[in-house]
Amino acid sequence: MDIREGVNSREDFLRPRCHFMPAANWMNDPNGVIHWDGRYHLFFQYNPDGAWHGNMHWGHAVSDDLVHWRELPIAIAPTPNSPDQGGVFSGCMVDDGGVPTAIYTGVNDDYSRQVQCLATGNDDLTKWVKHPCNPIIGCAPPELGQTRDFRDPFVWRGDDCWYLLLASHIVGVGGAVLLYRSRDLLDWQYLHPLFVGDKARNGRNFECPNFFPLGDKWVLIVSSQLSHAPSTTLYFVGRFEDERFVPESEGVYDAGYSYASLCSEDEQGRRLIYSWIREGRSVAKQRESGWTGVQAIPRQLWLDERKRLCSRPVPELEALRGPHCHFDAGEVGHDDLPLGGFALDIEVEFAVAGGICGLEMARSESGWEKLAVLYDQSTETLQIRRQYDHDDPELDAAPQGMSHRLDAGENLRLRMLFDGSVLEVIANDRSRITSRFYPGSAENATLRVINPASVGALDIWEMASIW
Ligand code: DQQ
């Protein structure tokens, strides 16, 4: 049975229904995202063998509207006795004069050798031919002091050449993003590190780099493996001059389960970001359920006047909005709200006047189990709290949080997409936390406001399934 057949059933209530997922098995990073011939193509790290990381292929899905996706057959698979025999790891896609061209990392069986490969596709991006010159980049520069972390090519067209970034680290120093240049996408010259992070502050290793112009600046996004905390996604805003990046400011892209983001520009000129949403339950539970990994709703990026990286789910998502309720200031009480459940789009504005405000979702009958999104003005933090009625020590229930400072006179605006076990929270377009929540039962699942007197306006929509 296609696991998706049960997607709207009570048994499968933890499985998101508005977010893209393959029918079954393991999915992680978005790869090679491209708007090609009027359609959005999403490739992704995929294990056809089951719901665990291994045997990486590029899965493939296509969409006309960034919301409804159709899963297609696997696009790129490992080739025995070749540079990608152990897996087709993450990478990107460019339009090389009308030829769709994927550049990705090939690995050996124990991932100790990571090299960069190229494949070209047919018109509808379903058939891929690997280049006979693979690997096109075969070894890491010696200055790294290691060869094991050297992956996730990101390519863009410069004025008169191609540029390529690779993610890595310099031993004893920190995560590094390496810059290469080429005339033909095949023969690459290593230039220098585009950016080197500080190990203690920015993490021990980088993955999945992105670099692109946004407004009058350039933005670098990296996924960072930290030694002391779960991996996270960071951004740096600055200038790109003489093939050097000059960072001017930095921030956390998402302080939660979002990872391995990949950006591309669509045919309307929107800079879109796709991200993998990780799981917060045990590996055994993932295997048992038969599915693992979710794609975040694609978001549009921009910089605000203070050069903070802002994002909003693409407006196309609003087509899924169904039953709706609206409250103005003074209309919300302490009781359960009339809409609830596991597929909601919520927009709320709070006139923050000290203390704590927020929303509780998926409240159980006992009132103990809930997923709460809070803003604490005294600490200027956006927080997520998870409490369960059932006892599963392997569920991640750690408090989540990030600093979120309101500008003078600014109200708190929250956008929340709650979908099965996924919650995406965006505060004032510029602070983001993605969460996972796995209640034991779908019963009740009501919604309440914390500090209802502070609500300026509240809109809740039940969302339709994309399947
Ligand atoms: N996932 C891929 C790697 C990448 C990592 C392997 C990030 O290419 O560095 O599945 O999640």
XYZ file of C-alpha atoms and ligand atoms in Angstrom:
478
model
C 0.000 0.000 0.000
C 1.217 3.514 -0.729
C 1.819 4.857 2.776
C 0.279 8.137 1.637
C -3.145 6.539 1.263
C -3.502 6.803 5.008
C -2.286 10.355 5.172
C -5.525 11.862 6.407
C -6.372 8.995 8.703
C -6.129 9.212 12.483
C -3.391 6.547 12.459
C -1.221 8.786 10.305
C -1.964 12.087 11.981
C 1.758 12.674 12.626
C 2.500 12.597 8.930
C 2.389 16.123 7.458
C -0.149 16.687 4.707
C 0.776 20.156 3.350
C 4.530 19.571 3.239
C 6.250 17.533 0.532
C 7.447 14.063 1.477
C 8.121 11.061 -0.728
C 5.556 8.273 -0.450
C 7.832 6.388 1.934
C 11.422 5.958 3.138
C 14.170 8.372 4.123
C 14.455 11.915 2.761
C 16.878 14.632 3.804
C 18.474 17.609 2.015
C 16.801 19.412 -0.878
C 19.084 19.130 -3.920
C 19.253 20.770 -7.348
C 16.141 22.914 -6.879
C 15.360 24.702 -10.128
C 12.477 26.442 -11.912
C 12.778 24.794 -15.299
C 10.494 25.388 -18.243
C 7.757 26.811 -15.989
C 7.821 24.000 -13.431
C 9.464 23.752 -10.046
C 11.755 20.731 -9.700
C 12.820 19.511 -6.302
C 15.462 16.802 -5.985
C 16.255 15.437 -2.567
C 18.479 13.031 -0.681
C 16.573 9.779 -0.708
C 17.142 6.212 0.448
C 14.891 3.826 -1.517
C 15.703 0.992 0.918
C 13.898 2.387 3.944
C 13.508 5.114 6.541
C 17.156 5.497 7.521
C 20.157 7.424 6.189
C 22.082 5.333 3.680
C 22.352 4.434 -0.012
C 21.758 8.054 -0.995
C 20.063 8.778 -4.313
C 18.554 11.949 -5.745
C 14.779 11.578 -5.479
C 12.708 13.882 -7.682
C 9.404 15.761 -7.433
C 7.787 18.398 -9.612
C 5.250 21.138 -8.963
C 3.441 23.865 -10.885
C 2.779 25.975 -7.799
C 5.378 25.086 -5.098
C 2.541 23.530 -3.070
C 1.200 20.457 -4.894
C 4.056 18.091 -5.695
C 4.145 14.957 -7.805
C 6.819 12.429 -6.939
C 8.720 11.162 -9.981
C 11.062 8.180 -10.333
C 14.534 8.486 -8.812
C 16.662 10.886 -10.854
C 20.264 9.963 -10.018
C 21.465 6.712 -8.451
C 24.957 5.594 -7.403
C 26.945 3.740 -10.094
C 28.998 0.715 -8.944
C 32.775 1.087 -9.340
C 32.493 4.812 -9.934
C 33.242 7.946 -7.865
C 29.664 7.931 -6.503
C 29.376 4.206 -5.788
C 28.727 4.824 -2.061
C 26.094 7.501 -2.581
C 24.951 10.513 -4.557
C 25.205 13.223 -1.903
C 23.918 16.776 -2.013
C 24.433 19.337 -4.750
C 22.858 21.904 -7.006
C 21.663 22.420 -10.573
C 22.417 25.087 -13.164
C 21.205 25.893 -16.655
C 24.306 25.595 -18.856
C 23.085 27.242 -22.047
C 19.904 25.165 -22.067
C 21.445 21.978 -20.667
C 20.251 21.100 -17.161
C 23.431 20.307 -15.271
C 23.602 18.739 -11.814
C 26.777 19.057 -9.762
C 26.863 16.863 -6.674
C 29.159 15.044 -4.270
C 29.930 11.396 -4.920
C 31.106 9.298 -1.993
C 32.749 5.922 -1.492
C 31.289 3.223 0.748
C 32.444 4.628 4.093
C 32.127 8.299 2.976
C 35.857 8.840 3.571
C 36.381 9.918 -0.035
C 34.163 12.821 -1.167
C 34.538 14.074 -4.728
C 32.505 16.331 -6.989
C 30.650 14.958 -10.002
C 28.592 16.322 -12.875
C 25.598 14.921 -14.743
C 23.473 16.369 -17.529
C 19.747 15.898 -17.866
C 17.114 15.666 -20.595
C 14.357 18.244 -21.213
C 12.090 17.190 -18.349
C 14.975 16.448 -15.968
C 14.043 12.800 -15.584
C 17.030 11.160 -17.305
C 20.587 11.891 -16.247
C 23.930 11.025 -17.815
C 27.052 11.179 -15.685
C 30.042 12.894 -17.271
C 32.952 10.617 -18.292
C 35.388 13.094 -16.672
C 33.965 12.484 -13.191
C 35.133 13.372 -10.657
C 35.429 16.960 -11.822
C 37.020 17.894 -8.474
C 38.873 14.966 -6.987
C 40.698 16.158 -3.908
C 40.478 18.698 -1.147
C 43.075 21.497 -0.889
C 45.870 20.483 1.528
C 45.375 23.603 3.697
C 42.231 21.994 5.179
C 44.312 19.400 7.008
C 41.609 16.782 6.292
C 39.888 15.221 3.292
C 36.755 13.725 4.788
C 34.472 16.753 4.865
C 34.511 18.182 1.365
C 31.078 18.296 -0.199
C 27.800 19.908 -1.279
C 28.780 21.980 -4.355
C 26.843 25.201 -4.951
C 27.388 26.757 -8.396
C 26.425 30.126 -9.845
C 27.173 32.039 -13.036
C 29.515 35.023 -12.641
C 30.096 37.718 -15.285
C 32.483 35.652 -17.388
C 32.930 32.359 -15.543
C 31.242 29.877 -13.224
C 31.852 29.859 -9.485
C 31.515 26.871 -7.193
C 31.487 26.608 -3.408
C 32.269 23.554 -1.337
C 31.577 23.053 2.339
C 34.307 21.781 4.602
C 36.385 22.665 7.657
C 39.959 23.584 8.464
C 41.300 21.391 11.225
C 41.561 23.295 14.503
C 40.014 26.452 13.018
C 36.374 25.855 12.074
C 33.895 25.434 9.226
C 35.059 26.647 5.828
C 33.464 27.459 2.480
C 35.872 27.060 -0.443
C 35.649 29.074 -3.679
C 36.458 27.647 -7.128
C 36.243 29.104 -10.634
C 35.731 27.496 -14.069
C 34.991 28.424 -17.674
C 33.258 25.166 -18.615
C 31.911 23.561 -15.384
C 34.434 20.723 -15.813
C 37.870 22.175 -15.191
C 37.900 23.929 -11.796
C 40.569 26.146 -10.297
C 40.646 26.477 -6.494
C 40.878 30.153 -5.499
C 40.676 30.475 -1.691
C 38.262 30.054 1.216
C 35.277 32.350 0.694
C 34.567 32.223 4.411
C 36.114 30.550 7.439
C 34.093 30.362 10.652
C 35.243 30.330 14.209
C 34.959 26.795 15.600
C 33.604 27.816 19.011
C 31.065 30.300 17.644
C 30.066 29.018 14.193
C 30.606 25.284 14.440
C 33.220 22.633 13.689
C 32.143 21.862 10.110
C 29.999 23.441 7.409
C 27.631 21.716 4.989
C 25.381 22.861 2.138
C 26.649 26.384 1.361
C 24.600 28.937 -0.639
C 25.793 32.318 -1.893
C 23.681 34.800 -3.833
C 22.934 38.498 -4.290
C 19.895 39.810 -2.425
C 18.981 43.467 -2.759
C 22.271 45.377 -2.719
C 24.106 42.741 -0.633
C 25.336 39.148 -0.891
C 24.095 36.439 1.452
C 26.000 33.326 2.520
C 23.950 30.546 4.128
C 25.640 27.506 5.644
C 24.469 24.522 7.622
C 26.740 24.218 10.592
C 27.639 21.134 12.592
C 28.166 22.241 16.172
C 30.047 20.205 18.761
C 27.917 21.338 21.720
C 24.388 21.586 20.262
C 22.233 20.275 17.410
C 23.313 21.432 13.963
C 21.842 24.700 12.763
C 21.658 26.978 9.738
C 23.523 30.304 9.802
C 23.520 33.310 7.512
C 25.998 36.086 6.832
C 25.219 39.288 4.929
C 27.936 41.333 3.282
C 29.710 42.315 0.092
C 31.325 40.230 -2.663
C 34.317 42.123 -4.004
C 37.296 40.859 -6.009
C 36.167 37.266 -5.439
C 36.214 37.805 -1.657
C 33.268 37.876 0.727
C 33.267 40.687 3.278
C 30.685 39.789 5.943
C 28.981 42.707 7.657
C 26.344 41.002 9.808
C 25.194 37.525 10.719
C 22.288 35.625 12.194
C 20.708 32.230 12.707
C 18.451 31.264 9.806
C 16.423 28.795 11.878
C 16.958 27.785 15.497
C 15.179 24.434 15.168
C 14.916 21.323 13.017
C 15.402 23.071 9.683
C 18.694 22.130 8.004
C 20.609 21.806 4.733
C 18.787 24.745 3.126
C 19.152 25.260 -0.614
C 18.229 28.473 -2.423
C 17.431 29.245 -6.043
C 15.851 32.016 -8.042
C 12.605 31.286 -9.852
C 11.471 32.626 -13.222
C 9.688 35.518 -11.445
C 13.011 36.543 -9.867
C 12.015 35.412 -6.378
C 14.857 34.065 -4.228
C 13.395 30.905 -2.724
C 14.739 28.793 0.108
C 14.006 25.084 0.578
C 15.015 23.208 3.744
C 14.981 19.728 5.175
C 13.034 19.364 8.431
C 14.652 16.675 10.586
C 12.912 14.271 12.937
C 12.796 14.556 16.737
C 11.919 10.905 17.437
C 14.057 7.810 17.731
C 15.617 6.067 14.751
C 13.566 2.970 15.677
C 10.312 4.968 15.516
C 11.318 6.405 12.149
C 12.000 2.941 10.732
C 8.754 1.634 12.179
C 6.643 4.424 10.658
C 8.247 3.891 7.231
C 8.816 7.598 6.582
C 11.252 10.176 7.812
C 12.223 13.728 6.825
C 9.991 16.509 5.538
C 10.599 19.451 3.186
C 9.804 22.850 4.674
C 7.277 24.960 2.784
C 9.430 26.942 0.316
C 9.890 30.526 1.494
C 10.726 33.738 -0.287
C 13.759 35.619 1.041
C 14.540 39.322 1.252
C 16.592 41.692 3.402
C 14.864 44.326 5.498
C 16.161 47.870 5.901
C 18.493 46.662 8.677
C 19.832 43.872 6.424
C 18.231 41.108 8.453
C 17.329 38.013 6.454
C 13.543 37.897 6.172
C 11.398 35.083 4.838
C 7.764 34.219 4.312
C 6.167 30.985 3.072
C 5.344 31.412 -0.621
C 1.874 32.982 -1.019
C 0.816 30.022 -3.206
C 0.385 28.080 0.055
C -2.703 30.143 0.854
C -4.610 28.128 -1.775
C -4.789 25.354 0.849
C -6.554 27.547 3.382
C -10.015 26.190 4.235
C -12.342 26.836 7.194
C -11.314 30.114 8.829
C -11.946 32.141 11.943
C -10.913 35.683 12.715
C -10.706 37.568 16.017
C -10.019 41.208 16.660
C -8.591 42.675 19.854
C -10.782 41.925 22.866
C -12.582 39.024 21.166
C -10.351 36.174 22.338
C -10.978 34.451 25.673
C -9.164 31.836 27.723
C -11.126 28.893 26.303
C -10.398 26.582 23.407
C -10.634 28.313 20.038
C -13.225 27.025 17.563
C -10.633 25.531 15.167
C -7.910 23.047 16.087
C -6.355 19.799 14.906
C -3.172 18.990 13.032
C -3.276 21.103 9.865
C -3.393 24.811 10.618
C -2.098 28.073 9.211
C -2.142 30.790 11.884
C -1.380 34.491 11.727
C -1.479 36.385 14.995
C -0.422 39.822 16.119
C 0.190 40.623 19.788
C 0.484 44.094 21.243
C 3.240 43.052 23.636
C 2.917 44.914 26.913
C 5.269 42.972 29.161
C 5.080 39.364 30.285
C 4.438 36.358 28.106
C 2.093 35.845 25.194
C 1.655 33.091 22.647
C -0.399 30.101 21.601
C -0.826 26.516 22.690
C -1.494 23.926 20.010
C -2.430 20.250 20.044
C -3.695 20.506 23.634
C -4.855 17.172 24.969
C -7.881 16.735 27.192
C -5.671 16.694 30.289
C -4.342 20.142 29.335
C -0.818 18.918 30.061
C 0.136 17.746 26.585
C 0.695 20.725 24.335
C 2.984 22.451 21.914
C 3.374 26.050 23.057
C 4.854 28.973 21.124
C 5.733 31.801 23.499
C 7.239 35.223 23.418
C 8.836 36.372 26.653
C 9.335 40.090 26.570
C 11.512 40.180 29.671
C 14.168 38.057 27.947
C 13.224 39.048 24.375
C 13.087 35.413 23.363
C 10.883 33.386 21.089
C 10.400 29.967 22.669
C 8.803 26.595 22.020
C 7.790 24.249 24.835
C 6.697 20.633 24.344
C 4.876 18.519 26.923
C 3.610 14.995 26.376
C 0.991 12.894 28.144
C 2.742 9.719 26.985
C 6.147 8.742 28.189
C 8.735 8.271 25.436
C 12.210 9.180 26.710
C 13.551 9.131 23.165
C 11.316 11.981 21.981
C 13.135 15.269 21.837
C 11.192 17.514 24.227
C 13.986 19.990 24.948
C 12.933 23.636 25.146
C 13.708 25.553 21.979
C 14.368 29.252 21.746
C 16.115 32.159 20.113
C 16.600 35.822 20.735
C 13.944 37.978 19.056
C 14.099 41.704 19.647
C 11.157 43.838 18.584
C 11.932 47.170 16.962
C 10.662 50.323 18.675
C 6.856 50.385 18.477
C 6.706 47.032 16.697
C 4.064 44.421 17.568
C 4.898 40.719 17.685
C 3.654 39.031 14.505
C 3.720 35.252 14.375
C 3.094 33.045 11.361
C 2.707 29.392 12.289
C 2.285 26.396 10.030
C 1.285 23.360 12.050
C 1.095 20.195 9.971
C 1.087 16.717 11.505
C 4.274 16.529 13.553
C 5.794 19.694 12.017
C 5.560 23.263 13.260
C 7.168 26.152 11.388
C 7.187 29.441 13.303
C 8.272 32.778 11.851
C 8.285 35.908 14.023
C 8.104 39.304 12.321
C 9.389 37.636 9.131
C 12.929 37.507 10.544
C 13.214 34.964 13.402
C 12.469 31.325 12.725
C 12.136 28.157 14.761
C 11.059 24.838 13.279
C 9.795 22.231 15.724
C 8.598 18.624 15.808
C 5.835 17.338 18.075
C 4.673 13.722 18.358
C 1.601 13.316 20.585
C 0.398 9.811 21.355
C -3.128 10.421 20.110
C -4.996 12.721 17.748
C -7.873 13.179 20.207
C -8.802 16.679 21.234
C -5.864 18.738 19.809
C -7.310 22.099 20.685
C -5.886 25.576 20.412
C -5.678 28.292 23.079
C -4.164 31.721 23.386
C -1.755 32.607 26.194
C -2.478 36.121 27.445
C -5.546 36.728 25.238
C -5.801 40.396 26.294
C -2.656 41.107 24.266
C -4.073 39.807 20.958
C -4.414 42.520 18.320
C -5.716 40.192 15.595
C -5.837 36.443 15.108
C -6.590 34.404 11.993
C -6.722 30.611 11.902
C -7.262 28.463 8.850
C -7.629 24.706 8.606
C -5.447 23.513 5.771
C -6.328 21.070 3.009
C -4.070 18.179 2.105
C -1.853 18.479 -0.989
C -2.330 14.786 -1.834
N 23.541 15.454 3.876
C 24.151 14.958 2.679
C 25.485 15.599 2.595
C 25.303 16.828 3.397
C 24.421 16.406 4.512
C 24.181 13.459 2.734
C 23.662 17.501 5.169
O 25.849 15.866 1.263
O 26.499 17.387 3.821
O 22.890 12.926 2.783
O 22.476 17.080 5.778
